[in-house]
Amino acid sequence: MEDTKQQFEHIISLCRELFANKLHDYGASWRIMRPTSLTDQILIKANRIRSLETKGVAMVDEGIRPEFIGIVNYGIIGLIQLEAGYSDTIDITNEKALELYDQHARKALELMFAKNHDYDEAWRKMRVSSYTDLILMKIYRTKQIESLHGETIVSEGIDANYMDMVNYAVFGLIKLEYGEE
């Protein structure tokens, strides 16, 4: 499990680096996005991954890796927005945005460790395409919960689904970066 921790942290650092660079270029412009819009952004990324996996060829010179990174970053943004609420303006500094990013990335790591302990690293035996399908399922669950305005009977909330999407995307990135085991 030590390899998993190091690999997870490495992948999150790559995602964070892109997040920080985009913060430099755009500021925290994502603060205006409502969670429903973030869910749709993640849907676009996951649909593209599935399309590339199915077709085997890309017409735009970007592969699956940047889309998984986008899912990680939009998932963390979604968690921030659920906690802080969305804004009509850019109301936080880049430093505060990075601090919030780190908090939610750390929570994702902690959740992954807890689940990884219980499931005994079963994710390593899965195909990358299965992560894509699981992310898409979580998106559709999230959209349903959003249409119910968060009023569920037995299901986890939107935040748990975002957290799972982040972790599945990290697993996909680990497999792409380090290869299949």
XYZ file of C-alpha atoms in Angstrom:
181
model
C 0.000 0.000 0.000
C 3.017 2.291 0.304
C 3.314 2.258 -3.495
C -0.335 3.283 -3.732
C 0.218 6.231 -1.373
C 3.257 7.439 -3.333
C 1.521 6.933 -6.682
C -1.641 8.689 -5.493
C 0.356 11.642 -4.156
C 2.369 11.845 -7.400
C -0.783 11.901 -9.534
C -2.450 14.492 -7.290
C 0.687 16.657 -7.548
C 0.416 16.537 -11.368
C -3.263 17.494 -11.191
C -2.532 20.244 -8.657
C 0.218 21.663 -10.869
C -2.241 22.088 -13.749
C -4.835 23.522 -11.338
C -2.264 26.050 -10.051
C -1.213 27.028 -13.578
C -4.832 27.589 -14.575
C -5.356 29.626 -11.394
C -2.456 31.816 -12.516
C -3.986 32.289 -15.965
C -7.686 32.571 -15.058
C -7.892 33.180 -11.326
C -10.590 31.292 -9.433
C -13.125 31.997 -12.199
C -14.668 28.579 -11.472
C -16.159 30.084 -8.276
C -19.203 31.130 -10.337
C -19.974 27.535 -11.332
C -22.886 25.821 -9.663
C -22.389 22.158 -8.744
C -24.789 21.076 -11.505
C -22.542 22.747 -14.082
C -19.501 21.024 -12.611
C -21.285 17.681 -12.840
C -21.900 18.406 -16.521
C -18.225 19.332 -17.042
C -17.196 15.997 -15.548
C -19.755 14.293 -17.804
C -18.139 15.867 -20.872
C -14.690 14.637 -19.770
C -15.893 11.089 -18.985
C -17.883 10.855 -22.236
C -14.788 11.824 -24.205
C -12.704 9.184 -22.423
C -15.321 6.542 -23.207
C -15.511 7.693 -26.812
C -11.727 7.454 -27.178
C -11.677 4.039 -25.507
C -14.414 2.798 -27.841
C -13.206 4.367 -31.097
C -9.503 3.934 -30.419
C -8.655 7.167 -32.238
C -8.815 10.878 -31.386
C -9.581 13.661 -33.862
C -8.261 16.249 -31.377
C -4.640 15.778 -30.350
C -5.344 15.121 -26.671
C -5.630 11.690 -25.161
C -7.349 10.150 -22.172
C -4.825 11.360 -19.590
C -5.782 15.082 -19.714
C -9.458 14.148 -19.398
C -8.825 12.117 -16.229
C -6.824 15.066 -14.859
C -9.819 17.281 -15.672
C -12.124 14.924 -13.767
C -9.842 15.067 -10.717
C -9.696 18.857 -10.810
C -13.389 19.439 -11.541
C -14.274 16.885 -8.863
C -12.213 18.773 -6.295
C -13.708 22.071 -7.474
C -17.148 20.468 -7.044
C -16.298 19.522 -3.462
C -15.135 23.084 -2.793
C -18.318 24.511 -4.289
C -20.552 22.166 -2.279
C -18.815 23.247 0.908
C -18.429 26.978 0.202
C -21.345 27.579 -2.139
C -20.906 29.208 -5.509
C -20.328 32.920 -5.944
C -21.321 35.597 -8.436
C -17.731 36.824 -8.532
C -14.197 35.594 -8.013
C -14.216 35.904 -4.248
C -11.089 34.013 -3.172
C -7.385 34.414 -3.769
C -5.343 31.883 -5.670
C -3.626 30.987 -2.404
C -6.968 30.242 -0.718
C -8.071 28.199 -3.736
C -4.906 26.084 -3.487
C -5.439 25.651 0.255
C -8.990 24.392 -0.377
C -7.736 22.148 -3.193
C -5.180 20.601 -0.837
C -7.793 20.033 1.888
C -10.103 18.147 -0.454
C -7.273 16.216 -2.110
C -6.185 15.101 1.359
C -9.748 13.955 2.147
C -9.797 11.989 -1.111
C -6.518 10.321 -0.135
C -7.873 9.427 3.308
C -11.035 7.945 1.794
C -8.997 5.989 -0.736
C -6.848 4.537 2.067
C -9.888 3.465 4.072
C -11.544 1.827 1.076
C -8.263 0.385 -0.173
C -7.777 -1.310 3.190
C -11.238 -2.868 3.070
C -11.109 -3.839 -0.620
C -7.472 -4.975 -0.515
C -6.374 -2.947 -3.572
C -8.937 -4.610 -5.849
C -8.790 -1.508 -8.072
C -5.401 -2.671 -9.341
C -7.083 -5.689 -10.974
C -9.566 -3.496 -12.845
C -9.311 -2.130 -16.373
C -9.032 1.609 -17.005
C -12.264 1.383 -19.013
C -14.043 0.168 -15.867
C -13.027 3.369 -14.056
C -14.546 5.318 -16.942
C -17.825 3.415 -16.634
C -17.871 3.823 -12.851
C -17.274 7.570 -13.188
C -20.116 7.815 -15.717
C -22.405 5.871 -13.363
C -21.463 8.217 -10.493
C -22.209 11.209 -12.738
C -25.679 9.921 -13.563
C -26.299 9.178 -9.892
C -25.188 12.706 -9.060
C -27.474 14.190 -11.721
C -30.378 12.227 -10.238
C -29.569 13.436 -6.718
C -29.312 16.996 -8.075
C -32.741 16.647 -9.694
C -34.032 15.509 -6.286
C -32.425 18.647 -4.751
C -30.274 16.390 -2.574
C -33.271 14.672 -0.972
C -32.304 10.994 -1.001
C -33.715 8.119 1.006
C -30.727 5.795 1.400
C -28.008 7.108 -0.897
C -24.815 8.967 -0.158
C -24.798 12.599 -1.154
C -23.298 14.486 -4.053
C -20.040 15.012 -2.156
C -19.470 11.252 -1.789
C -20.049 10.793 -5.522
C -17.597 13.579 -6.400
C -15.043 12.009 -4.058
C -15.462 8.623 -5.747
C -15.099 10.229 -9.194
C -11.837 11.855 -8.078
C -10.498 8.564 -6.744
C -11.522 6.542 -9.823
C -9.853 9.136 -12.050
C -6.681 8.955 -9.932
C -6.728 5.161 -10.267
C -7.014 5.553 -14.040
C -4.107 7.976 -14.061
C -1.991 5.645 -11.914
C -2.636 2.825 -14.393
C -1.780 5.085 -17.342
C 1.349 6.426 -15.642
C 2.701 3.240 -14.100
C 1.128 0.567 -16.298
C -1.018 -2.422 -15.534
C -0.007 -4.834 -12.795
